[in-house]
Coordinates of C-alpha atoms in Angstrom, one line a residue:
X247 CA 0.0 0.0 0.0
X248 CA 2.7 2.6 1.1
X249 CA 6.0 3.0 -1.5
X250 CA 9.4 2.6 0.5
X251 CA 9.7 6.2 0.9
X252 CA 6.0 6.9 2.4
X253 CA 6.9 3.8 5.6
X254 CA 10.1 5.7 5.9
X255 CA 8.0 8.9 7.2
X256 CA 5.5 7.6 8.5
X257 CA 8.0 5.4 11.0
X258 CA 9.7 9.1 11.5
X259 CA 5.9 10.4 12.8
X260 CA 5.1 6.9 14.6
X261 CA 8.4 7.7 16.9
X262 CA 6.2 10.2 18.8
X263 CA 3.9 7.7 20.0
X264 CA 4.0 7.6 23.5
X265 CA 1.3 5.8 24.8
X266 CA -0.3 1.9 23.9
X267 CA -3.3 1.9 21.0
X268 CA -5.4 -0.8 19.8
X269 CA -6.5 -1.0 16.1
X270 CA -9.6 -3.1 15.9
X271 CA -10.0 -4.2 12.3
X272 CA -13.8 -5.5 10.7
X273 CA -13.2 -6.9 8.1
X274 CA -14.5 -9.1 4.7
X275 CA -13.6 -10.6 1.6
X276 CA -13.6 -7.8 -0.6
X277 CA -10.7 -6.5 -2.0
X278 CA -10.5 -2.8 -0.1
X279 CA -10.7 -5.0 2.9
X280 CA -7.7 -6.6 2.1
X281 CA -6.0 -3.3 1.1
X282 CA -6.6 -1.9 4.4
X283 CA -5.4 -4.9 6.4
X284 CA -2.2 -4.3 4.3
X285 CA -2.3 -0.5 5.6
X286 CA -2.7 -1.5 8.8
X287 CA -0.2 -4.1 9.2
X288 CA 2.8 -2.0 8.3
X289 CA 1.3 0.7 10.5
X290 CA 1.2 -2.0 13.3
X291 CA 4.9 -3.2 12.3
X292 CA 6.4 0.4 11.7
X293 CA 6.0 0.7 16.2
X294 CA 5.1 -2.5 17.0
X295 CA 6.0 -1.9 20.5
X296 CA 3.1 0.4 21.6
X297 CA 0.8 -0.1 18.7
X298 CA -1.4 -3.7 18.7
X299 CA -3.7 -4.8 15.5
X300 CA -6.6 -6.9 16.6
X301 CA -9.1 -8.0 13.5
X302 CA -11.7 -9.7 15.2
X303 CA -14.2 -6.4 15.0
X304 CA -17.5 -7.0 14.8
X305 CA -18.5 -3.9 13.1
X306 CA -21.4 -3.1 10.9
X307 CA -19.5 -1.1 7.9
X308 CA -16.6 -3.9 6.6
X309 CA -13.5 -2.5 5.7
X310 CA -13.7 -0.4 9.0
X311 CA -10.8 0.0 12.0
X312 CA -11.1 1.5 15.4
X313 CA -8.7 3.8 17.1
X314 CA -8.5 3.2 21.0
X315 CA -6.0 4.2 23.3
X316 CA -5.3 1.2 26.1
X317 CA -7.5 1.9 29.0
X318 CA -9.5 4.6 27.5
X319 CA -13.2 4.6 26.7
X320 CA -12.7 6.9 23.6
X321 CA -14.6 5.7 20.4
X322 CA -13.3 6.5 17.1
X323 CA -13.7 4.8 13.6
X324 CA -12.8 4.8 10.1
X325 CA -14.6 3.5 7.6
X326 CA -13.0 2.5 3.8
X327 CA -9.6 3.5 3.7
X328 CA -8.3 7.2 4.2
X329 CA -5.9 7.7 1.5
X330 CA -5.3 10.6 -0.4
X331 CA -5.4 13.5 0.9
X332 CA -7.1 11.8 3.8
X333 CA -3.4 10.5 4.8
X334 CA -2.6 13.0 6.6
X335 CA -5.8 12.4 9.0
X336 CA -4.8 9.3 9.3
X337 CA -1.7 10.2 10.7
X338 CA -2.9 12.8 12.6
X339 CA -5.2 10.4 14.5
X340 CA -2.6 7.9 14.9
X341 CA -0.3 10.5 16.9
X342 CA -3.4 11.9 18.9
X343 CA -4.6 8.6 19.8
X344 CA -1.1 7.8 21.1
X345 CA -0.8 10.3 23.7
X346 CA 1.1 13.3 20.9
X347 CA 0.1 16.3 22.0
X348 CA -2.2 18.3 18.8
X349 CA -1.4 21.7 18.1
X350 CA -4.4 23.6 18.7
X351 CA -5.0 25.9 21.6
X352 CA -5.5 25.0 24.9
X353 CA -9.1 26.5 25.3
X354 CA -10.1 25.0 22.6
X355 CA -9.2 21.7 24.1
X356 CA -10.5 22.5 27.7
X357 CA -14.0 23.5 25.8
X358 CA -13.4 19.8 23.8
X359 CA -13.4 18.2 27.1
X360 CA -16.1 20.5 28.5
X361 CA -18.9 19.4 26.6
X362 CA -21.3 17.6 28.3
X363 CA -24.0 15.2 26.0
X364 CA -24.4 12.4 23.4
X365 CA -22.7 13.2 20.5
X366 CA -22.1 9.9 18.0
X367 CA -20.8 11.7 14.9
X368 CA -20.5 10.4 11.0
X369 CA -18.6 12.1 8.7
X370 CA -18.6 11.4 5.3
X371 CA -15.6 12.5 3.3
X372 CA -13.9 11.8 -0.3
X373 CA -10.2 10.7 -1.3
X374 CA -10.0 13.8 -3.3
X375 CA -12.0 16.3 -0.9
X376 CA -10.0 19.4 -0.1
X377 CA -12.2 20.3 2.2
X378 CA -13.0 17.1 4.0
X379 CA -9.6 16.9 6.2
X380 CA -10.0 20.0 8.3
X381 CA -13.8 18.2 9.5
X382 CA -12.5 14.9 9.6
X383 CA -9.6 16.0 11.2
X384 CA -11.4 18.1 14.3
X385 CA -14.1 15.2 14.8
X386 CA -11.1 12.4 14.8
X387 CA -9.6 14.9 17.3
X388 CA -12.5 15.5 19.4
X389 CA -13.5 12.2 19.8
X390 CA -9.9 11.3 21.0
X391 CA -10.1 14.1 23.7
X392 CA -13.5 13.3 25.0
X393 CA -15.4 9.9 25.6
X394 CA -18.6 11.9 25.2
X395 CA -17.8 12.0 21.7
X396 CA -17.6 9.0 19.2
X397 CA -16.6 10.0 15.5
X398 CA -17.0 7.5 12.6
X399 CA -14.9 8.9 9.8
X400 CA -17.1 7.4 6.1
X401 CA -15.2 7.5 2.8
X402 CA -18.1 7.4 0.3
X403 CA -16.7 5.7 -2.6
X404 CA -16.3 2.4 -0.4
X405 CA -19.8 2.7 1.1
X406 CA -21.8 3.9 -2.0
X407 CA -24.9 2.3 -1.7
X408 CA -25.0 3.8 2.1
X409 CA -24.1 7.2 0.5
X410 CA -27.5 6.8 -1.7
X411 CA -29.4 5.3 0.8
X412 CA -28.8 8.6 3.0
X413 CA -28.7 11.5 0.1
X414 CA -25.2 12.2 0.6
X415 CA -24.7 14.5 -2.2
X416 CA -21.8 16.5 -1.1
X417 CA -19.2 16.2 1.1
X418 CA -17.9 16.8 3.8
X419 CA -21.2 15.6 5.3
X420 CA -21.6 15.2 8.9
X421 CA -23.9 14.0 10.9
X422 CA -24.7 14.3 14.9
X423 CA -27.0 12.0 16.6
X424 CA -27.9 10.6 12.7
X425 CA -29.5 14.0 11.9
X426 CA -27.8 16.5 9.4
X427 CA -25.9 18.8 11.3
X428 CA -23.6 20.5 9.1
X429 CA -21.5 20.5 5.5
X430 CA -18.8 21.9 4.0
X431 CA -15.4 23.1 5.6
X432 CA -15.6 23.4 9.1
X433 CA -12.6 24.4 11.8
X434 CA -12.9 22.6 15.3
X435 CA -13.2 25.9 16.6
X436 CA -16.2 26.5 14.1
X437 CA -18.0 22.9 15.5
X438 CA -17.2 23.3 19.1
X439 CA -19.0 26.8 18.8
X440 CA -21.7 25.6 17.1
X441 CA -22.1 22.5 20.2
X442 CA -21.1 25.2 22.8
X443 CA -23.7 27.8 22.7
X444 CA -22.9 30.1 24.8
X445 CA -19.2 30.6 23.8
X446 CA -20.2 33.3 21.4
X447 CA -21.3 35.9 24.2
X448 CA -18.0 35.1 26.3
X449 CA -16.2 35.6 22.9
X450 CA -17.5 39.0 22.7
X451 CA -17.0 40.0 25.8
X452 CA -13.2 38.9 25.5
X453 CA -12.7 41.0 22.0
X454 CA -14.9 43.9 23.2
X455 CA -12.3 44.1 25.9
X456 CA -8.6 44.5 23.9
X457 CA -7.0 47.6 23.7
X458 CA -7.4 49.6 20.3
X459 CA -5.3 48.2 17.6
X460 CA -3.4 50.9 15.4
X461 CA -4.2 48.6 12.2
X462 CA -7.1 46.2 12.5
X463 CA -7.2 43.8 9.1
X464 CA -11.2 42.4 8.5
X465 CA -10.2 39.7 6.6
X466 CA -7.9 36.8 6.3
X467 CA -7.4 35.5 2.8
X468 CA -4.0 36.5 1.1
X469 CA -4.3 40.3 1.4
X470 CA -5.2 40.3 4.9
X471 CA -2.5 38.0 5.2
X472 CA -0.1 40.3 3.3
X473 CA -1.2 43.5 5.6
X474 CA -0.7 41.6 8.9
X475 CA 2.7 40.6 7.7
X476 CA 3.6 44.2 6.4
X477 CA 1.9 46.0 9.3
X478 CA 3.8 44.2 12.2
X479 CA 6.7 44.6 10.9
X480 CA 6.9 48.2 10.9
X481 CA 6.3 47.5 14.9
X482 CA 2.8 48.4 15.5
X483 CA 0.2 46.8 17.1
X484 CA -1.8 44.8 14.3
X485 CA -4.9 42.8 14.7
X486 CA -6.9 40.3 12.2
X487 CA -10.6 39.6 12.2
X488 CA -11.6 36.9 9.9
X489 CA -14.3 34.4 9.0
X490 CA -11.8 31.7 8.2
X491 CA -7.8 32.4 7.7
X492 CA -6.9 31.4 4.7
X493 CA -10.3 32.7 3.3
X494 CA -11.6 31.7 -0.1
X495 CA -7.8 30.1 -1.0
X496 CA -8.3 27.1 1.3
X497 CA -11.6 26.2 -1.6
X498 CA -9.0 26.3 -4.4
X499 CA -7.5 22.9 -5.3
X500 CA -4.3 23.5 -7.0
X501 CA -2.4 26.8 -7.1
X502 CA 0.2 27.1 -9.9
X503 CA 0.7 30.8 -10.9
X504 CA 2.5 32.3 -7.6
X505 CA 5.5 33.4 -8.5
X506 CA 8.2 31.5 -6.9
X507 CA 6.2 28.9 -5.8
X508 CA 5.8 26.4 -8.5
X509 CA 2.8 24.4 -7.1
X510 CA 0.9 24.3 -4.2
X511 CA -3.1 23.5 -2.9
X512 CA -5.5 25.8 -1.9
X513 CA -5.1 24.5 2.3
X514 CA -1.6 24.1 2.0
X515 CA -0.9 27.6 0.9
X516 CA -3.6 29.2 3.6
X517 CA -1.5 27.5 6.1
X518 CA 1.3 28.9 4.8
X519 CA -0.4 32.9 5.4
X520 CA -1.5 31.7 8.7
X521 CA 1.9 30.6 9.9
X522 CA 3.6 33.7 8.4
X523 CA 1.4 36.1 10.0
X524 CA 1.9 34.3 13.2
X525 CA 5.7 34.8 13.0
X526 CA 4.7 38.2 13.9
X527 CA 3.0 39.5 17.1
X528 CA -0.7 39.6 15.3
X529 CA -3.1 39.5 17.2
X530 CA -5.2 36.6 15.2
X531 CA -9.1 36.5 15.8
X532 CA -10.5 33.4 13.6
X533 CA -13.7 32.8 13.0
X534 CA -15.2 36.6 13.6
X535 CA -17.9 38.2 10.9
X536 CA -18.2 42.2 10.7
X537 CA -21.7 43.8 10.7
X538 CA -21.0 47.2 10.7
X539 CA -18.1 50.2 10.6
X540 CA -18.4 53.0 12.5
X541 CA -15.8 56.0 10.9
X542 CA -13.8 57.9 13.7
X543 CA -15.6 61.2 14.8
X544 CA -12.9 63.2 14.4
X545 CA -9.4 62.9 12.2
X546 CA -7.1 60.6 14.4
X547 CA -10.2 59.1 16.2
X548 CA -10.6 55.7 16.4
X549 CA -12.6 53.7 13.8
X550 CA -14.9 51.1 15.7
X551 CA -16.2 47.5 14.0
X552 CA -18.4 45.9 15.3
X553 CA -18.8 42.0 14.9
X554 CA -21.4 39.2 14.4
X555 CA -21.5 38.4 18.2
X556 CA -21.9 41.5 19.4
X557 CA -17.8 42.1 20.2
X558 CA -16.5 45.9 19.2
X559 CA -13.0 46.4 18.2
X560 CA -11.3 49.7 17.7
X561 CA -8.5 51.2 15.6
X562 CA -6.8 53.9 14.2
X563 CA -6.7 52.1 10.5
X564 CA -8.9 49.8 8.9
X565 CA -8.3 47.6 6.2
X566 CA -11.1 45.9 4.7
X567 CA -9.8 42.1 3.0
X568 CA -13.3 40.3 3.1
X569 CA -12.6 38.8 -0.3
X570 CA -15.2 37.4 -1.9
X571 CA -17.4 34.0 -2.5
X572 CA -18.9 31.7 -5.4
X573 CA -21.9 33.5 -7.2
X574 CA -25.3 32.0 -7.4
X575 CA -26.8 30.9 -10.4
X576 CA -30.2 32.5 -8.7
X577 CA -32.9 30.2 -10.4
X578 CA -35.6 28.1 -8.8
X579 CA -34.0 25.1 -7.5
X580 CA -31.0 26.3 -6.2
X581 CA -31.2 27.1 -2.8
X582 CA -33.7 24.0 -2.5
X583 CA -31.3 21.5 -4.1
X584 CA -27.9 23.0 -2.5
X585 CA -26.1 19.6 -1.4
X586 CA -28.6 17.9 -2.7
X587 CA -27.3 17.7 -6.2
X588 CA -26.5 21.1 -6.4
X589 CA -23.0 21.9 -5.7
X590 CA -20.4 24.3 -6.2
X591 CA -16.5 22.3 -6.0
X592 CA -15.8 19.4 -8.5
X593 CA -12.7 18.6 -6.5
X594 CA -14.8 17.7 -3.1
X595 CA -18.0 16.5 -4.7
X596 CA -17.2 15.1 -7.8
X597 CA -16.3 11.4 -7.0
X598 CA -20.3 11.2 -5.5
X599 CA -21.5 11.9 -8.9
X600 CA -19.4 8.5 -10.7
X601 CA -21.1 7.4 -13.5
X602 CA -23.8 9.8 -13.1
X603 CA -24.6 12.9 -15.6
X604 CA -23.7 16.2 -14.6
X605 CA -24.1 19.7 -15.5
X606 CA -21.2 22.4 -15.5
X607 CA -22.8 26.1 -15.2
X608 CA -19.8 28.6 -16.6
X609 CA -17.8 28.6 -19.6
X610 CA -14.7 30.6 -18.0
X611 CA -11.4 28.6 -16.8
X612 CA -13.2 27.4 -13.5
X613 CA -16.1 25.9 -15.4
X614 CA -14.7 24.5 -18.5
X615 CA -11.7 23.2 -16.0
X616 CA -14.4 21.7 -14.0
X617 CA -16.0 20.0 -16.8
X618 CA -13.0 18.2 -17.6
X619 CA -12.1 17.3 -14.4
X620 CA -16.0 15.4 -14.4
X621 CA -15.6 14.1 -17.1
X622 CA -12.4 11.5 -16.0
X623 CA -15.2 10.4 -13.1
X624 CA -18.9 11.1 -14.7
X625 CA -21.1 9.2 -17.4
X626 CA -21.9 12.7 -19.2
X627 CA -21.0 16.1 -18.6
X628 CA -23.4 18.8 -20.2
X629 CA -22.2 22.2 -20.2
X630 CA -24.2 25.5 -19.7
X631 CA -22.9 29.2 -20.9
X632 CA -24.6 32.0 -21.0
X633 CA -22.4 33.4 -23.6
X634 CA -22.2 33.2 -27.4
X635 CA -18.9 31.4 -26.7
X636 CA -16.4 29.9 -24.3
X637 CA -14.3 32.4 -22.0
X638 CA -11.5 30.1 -20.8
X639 CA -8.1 29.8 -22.3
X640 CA -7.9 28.2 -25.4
X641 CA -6.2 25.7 -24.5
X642 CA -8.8 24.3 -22.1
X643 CA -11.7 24.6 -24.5
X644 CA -9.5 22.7 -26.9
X645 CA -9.0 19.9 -24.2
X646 CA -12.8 20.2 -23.2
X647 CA -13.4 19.6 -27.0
X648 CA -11.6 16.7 -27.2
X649 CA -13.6 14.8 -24.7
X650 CA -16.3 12.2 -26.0
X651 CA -18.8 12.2 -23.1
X652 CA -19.0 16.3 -22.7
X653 CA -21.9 18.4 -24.6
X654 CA -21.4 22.5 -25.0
X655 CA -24.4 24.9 -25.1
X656 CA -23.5 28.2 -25.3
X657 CA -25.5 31.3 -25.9
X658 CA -27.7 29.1 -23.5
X659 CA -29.7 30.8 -20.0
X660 CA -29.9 28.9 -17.2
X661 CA -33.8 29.1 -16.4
X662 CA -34.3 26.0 -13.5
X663 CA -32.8 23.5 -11.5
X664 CA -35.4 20.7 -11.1
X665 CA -35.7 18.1 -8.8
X666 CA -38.0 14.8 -7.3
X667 CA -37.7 13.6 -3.7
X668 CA -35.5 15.9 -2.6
X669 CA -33.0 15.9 -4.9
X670 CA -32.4 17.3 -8.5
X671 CA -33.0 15.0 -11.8
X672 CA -33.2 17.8 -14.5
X673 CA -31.8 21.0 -16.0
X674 CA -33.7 23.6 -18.2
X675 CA -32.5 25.9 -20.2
X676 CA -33.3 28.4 -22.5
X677 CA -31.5 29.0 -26.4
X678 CA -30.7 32.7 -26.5
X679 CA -30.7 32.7 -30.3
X680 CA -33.8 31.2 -30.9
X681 CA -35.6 31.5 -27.8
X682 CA -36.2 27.6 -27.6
X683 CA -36.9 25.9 -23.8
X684 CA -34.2 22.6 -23.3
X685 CA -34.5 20.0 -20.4
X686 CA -32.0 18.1 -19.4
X687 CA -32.2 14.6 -17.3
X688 CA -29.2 14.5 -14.7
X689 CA -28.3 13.7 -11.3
X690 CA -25.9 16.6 -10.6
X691 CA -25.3 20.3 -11.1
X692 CA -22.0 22.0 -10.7
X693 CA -22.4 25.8 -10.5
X694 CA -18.9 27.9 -11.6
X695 CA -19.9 31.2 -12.7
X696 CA -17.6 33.6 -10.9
X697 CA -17.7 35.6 -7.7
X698 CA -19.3 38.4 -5.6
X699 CA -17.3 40.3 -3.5
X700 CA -18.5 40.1 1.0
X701 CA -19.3 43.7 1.2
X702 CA -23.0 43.7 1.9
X703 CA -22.3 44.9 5.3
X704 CA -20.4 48.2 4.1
X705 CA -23.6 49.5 2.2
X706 CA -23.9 52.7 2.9
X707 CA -20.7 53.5 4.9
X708 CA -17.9 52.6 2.3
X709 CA -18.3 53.4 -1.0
X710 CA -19.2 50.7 -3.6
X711 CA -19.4 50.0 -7.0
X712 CA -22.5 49.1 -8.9
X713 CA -20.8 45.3 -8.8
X714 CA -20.6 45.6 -5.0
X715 CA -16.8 46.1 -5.3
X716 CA -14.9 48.5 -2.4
X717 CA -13.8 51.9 -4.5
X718 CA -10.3 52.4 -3.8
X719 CA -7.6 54.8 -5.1
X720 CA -3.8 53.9 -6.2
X721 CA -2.5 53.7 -2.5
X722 CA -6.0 51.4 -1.4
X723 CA -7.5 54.4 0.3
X724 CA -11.5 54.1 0.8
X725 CA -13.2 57.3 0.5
X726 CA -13.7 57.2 4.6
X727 CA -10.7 58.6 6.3
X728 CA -8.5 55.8 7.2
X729 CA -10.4 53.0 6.1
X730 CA -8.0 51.3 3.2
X731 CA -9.3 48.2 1.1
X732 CA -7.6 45.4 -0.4
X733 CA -8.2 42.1 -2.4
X734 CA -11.1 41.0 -4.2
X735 CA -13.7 42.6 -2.6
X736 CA -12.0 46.2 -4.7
X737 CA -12.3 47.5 -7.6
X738 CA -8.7 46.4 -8.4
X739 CA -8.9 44.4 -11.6
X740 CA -7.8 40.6 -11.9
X741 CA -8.9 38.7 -9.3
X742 CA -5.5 36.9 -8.3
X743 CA -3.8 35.5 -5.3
X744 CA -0.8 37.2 -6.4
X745 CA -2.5 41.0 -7.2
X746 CA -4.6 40.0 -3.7
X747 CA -1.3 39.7 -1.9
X748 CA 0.1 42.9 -3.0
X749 CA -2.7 44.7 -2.7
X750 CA -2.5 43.9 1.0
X751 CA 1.0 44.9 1.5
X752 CA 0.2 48.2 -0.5
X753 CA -2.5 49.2 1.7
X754 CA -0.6 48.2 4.8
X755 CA 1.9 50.4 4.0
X756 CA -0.4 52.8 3.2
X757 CA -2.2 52.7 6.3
X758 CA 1.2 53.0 8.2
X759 CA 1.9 56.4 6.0
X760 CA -1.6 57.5 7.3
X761 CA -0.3 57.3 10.8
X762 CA 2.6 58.4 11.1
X763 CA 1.1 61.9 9.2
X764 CA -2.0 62.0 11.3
X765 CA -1.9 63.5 14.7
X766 CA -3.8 61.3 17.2
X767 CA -6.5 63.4 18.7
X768 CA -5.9 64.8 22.8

């Protein structure tokens, strides 16, 4: 299962085992059962001095292995094999469940072991999910910490017929208590909150009470990223407020365009910004929305935002980073079929979809890159632009071209998303050209038509563009006094990682230039 190279490391990480496991094994005949009782007999033999393989389990779902530390009553479970980039989990849960310590903060982990309940969590995940480790990764984790807490981790491809069975039409699913309780990318910070409820009003007492910051950064993608960096290093006291660090980079699957950096992922690189800006003495404030600015009432004054949960922070500069998110198609069916055949990243969902047909909405790069990418795992792939003709490089609609089971409308609206039972079986659309109505039969709609920019909260404070963009000048300067935007929730054209990044360190700097010229008020 693992090349010479891959039991070398993983014997390197397996050395920082400190305390006995058990891995339980339920097995069958089938092949993927045998592959994992290969996987887990070198794990087993790589530190077979605290690490013991039974395979006498008697679970339900067959592959499946348990994780149990000797003399613990912790419950946690895989199910199929987690390869890919699943791996790392793996590995991850290995170390935790032999006593390594994880690196995550230590409130987090008191609140972990504070929650008091039944929680049996399932979490289904795909190989090729880019989204899936973070979930499967804070479940595996809080399961290990808490006995309260059992986690079964599902890989979907192995238990397809379950997958049906329960309308698992995008991942990562999770359920609580075998009720839907969440999808998509989720921190453990983001689930613990969302079991914790009241750890939002001690939250916002705790920001509400930090001294004023002299350059507060709403946003954590790679601008905000940039401006932290920038900001702290000319030695003044910098702050970030963001949804998620890493922002809409940790949904992008490969990055190949960043100069010096030859290729990277999405997460990988949004690690990369977190770590950096932590080099620094940031102040970093994850998982924190803005609902309103408040300008400074005088020249100098402070600039107040307020958050989500009620918190107020203060300082002298703002810089606005919120980025921005997928667009909606915004036809009936959407919203009603969202997970449910709907869905908006091929990487994560498209292995759910084999030999099914799919639709790709969006004839740019991300579209026509997703259509290709289907088609390698789909039946059919029909493709939807509203244009007279493709928008992505040429040498993707050549490749898209190419491919025998893909069909191109262009000049071709979007008009429904249909759907039966719950979940969608159709697409209609209308011919521009000849004003024509089209149906088509399929199980799956993949929605890649660009992005709006998170500044509906800045209406009627900030300046915007008809497209919801942030007006800025050439330094990143908003039209209120020091309030400086970055990224691409501006006007800046090019929506880029690389012009994001710059644009952060630009208005960092400028924001700096605004201090040291403005007097602070007695």
């Amino acid at each position: 299962m693992l090349d010479d190279n891959l039991k070398a490391q993983l014997g390197a990480y397996l050395e920082r085992v400190q305390q006995p496991f058990e891995i339980t094994a339920s097995l069958n005949d089938s092949e993927s059962a045998r592959d994992t009782l290969s996987l887990l007999q070198t794990i087993a033999g790589l530190r077979s001095d605290k690490i013991t393989l039974k395979t006498d389990g008697q679970d339900a779902r067959k592959p499946s292995f348990d994780l149990k530390r000797v003399g613990s009553n912790t419950s946690l479970r895989f199910a199929g094999l987690p390869l890919g980039h699943e791996f790392t989990s793996l590995v991850l849960a290995l170390l935790w469940t032999g006593g390594h310590p994880p690196k995550v903060e230590p409130e987090v982990i008191e609140q972990i072991q504070a929650l008091d309940g039944d929680f049996n969590f399932e979490v289904y995940m795909s190989l090729t999910c880019h989204n899936c480790p973070d979930v499967v990764q804070a479940l595996s984790l809080m399961a290990i910490l808490n006995p309260k807490i059992k986690t079964t981790v599902i890989e979907g491809g192995t238990f397809q017929e379950e997958v049906t069975q329960r309308e698992v039409m995008a991942v990562p699913m999770v359920f609580l208590n075998r009720q839907e309780f969440a999808s998509g990318r989720m921190t453990v910070d983001e689930i613990v909150a969302k079991l914790d409820t009241g750890s939002a009003a001690r939250e916002a007492v705790k920001l509400s009470a930090k001294d004023p910051y002299e350059v507060l950064i709403v946003g954590g993608g790679p601008a905000g990223a940039a401006a932290a960096v920038y900001a702290a290093r000319k030695g003044i006291r910098t702050g970030i407020a963001a949804e998620r660090l890493g922002g809409q980079v940790n949904d992008t699957m490969s990055i190949e365009n960043y100069v010096s950096v030859l290729v990277t992922d999405g997460p990988k690189f949004a690690a990369a910004l977190e770590a950096h800006a932590r080099e620094y003495d940031v102040d970093i404030m994850n998982m924190q929305r803005a609902d309103k600015i408040i300008p400074a009432e005088q020249p100098g004054g402070l600039i107040s935002v307020q958050m989500a949960n009620g918190a107020v922070l203060k300082s002298r500069t703002v810089i606005l980073s919120t980025g921005a998110r997928w667009r909606n198609v915004n036809v009936p069916g959407e919203q009603e079929y969202k997970n449910k055949g709907v869905a908006y990243c091929p990487h994560c969902d498209g292995p759910l979809y084999k030999g099914k047909r799919v639709a790709v909405i969006g004839g740019g790069n991300s579209g026509v890159e997703a259509a290709i990418d289907l088609a390698g795992i789909v039946s059919h792939v029909t493709l939807v632009e509203f244009a007279d003709q493709l928008k992505a490089d040429a040498v993707l609609v050549s490749k898209l071209k190419s491919l025998p089971n893909v069909e191109i409308h262009v000049n071709a609206q979007t008009t429904e998303i249909t759907g039966a039972e719950g979940k969608v079986n159709g697409l209609s659309y209308k011919d521009r050209a000849t004003g024509e109505s089209h149906h088509v039969p399929l199980e799956g709609v993949f929605v890649q038509i660009g992005l709006v920019p998170n500044t509906e909260w800045l209406k009627g404070t900030v300046e915007l563009s008809r497209f919801g963009e942030i007006i800025v000048d050439a330094k990143g300067a908003t039209n209120v006094p020091g309030v400086y935007a970055a990224g691409d929730c501006t006007t800046v054209p090019f929506k880029q990682i690389v012009i994001a990044a710059g644009e952060g360190a630009k208005a960092a700097l400028s924001a700096f230039d605004h201090l040291i010229r403005t007097p602070v008020p007695a």
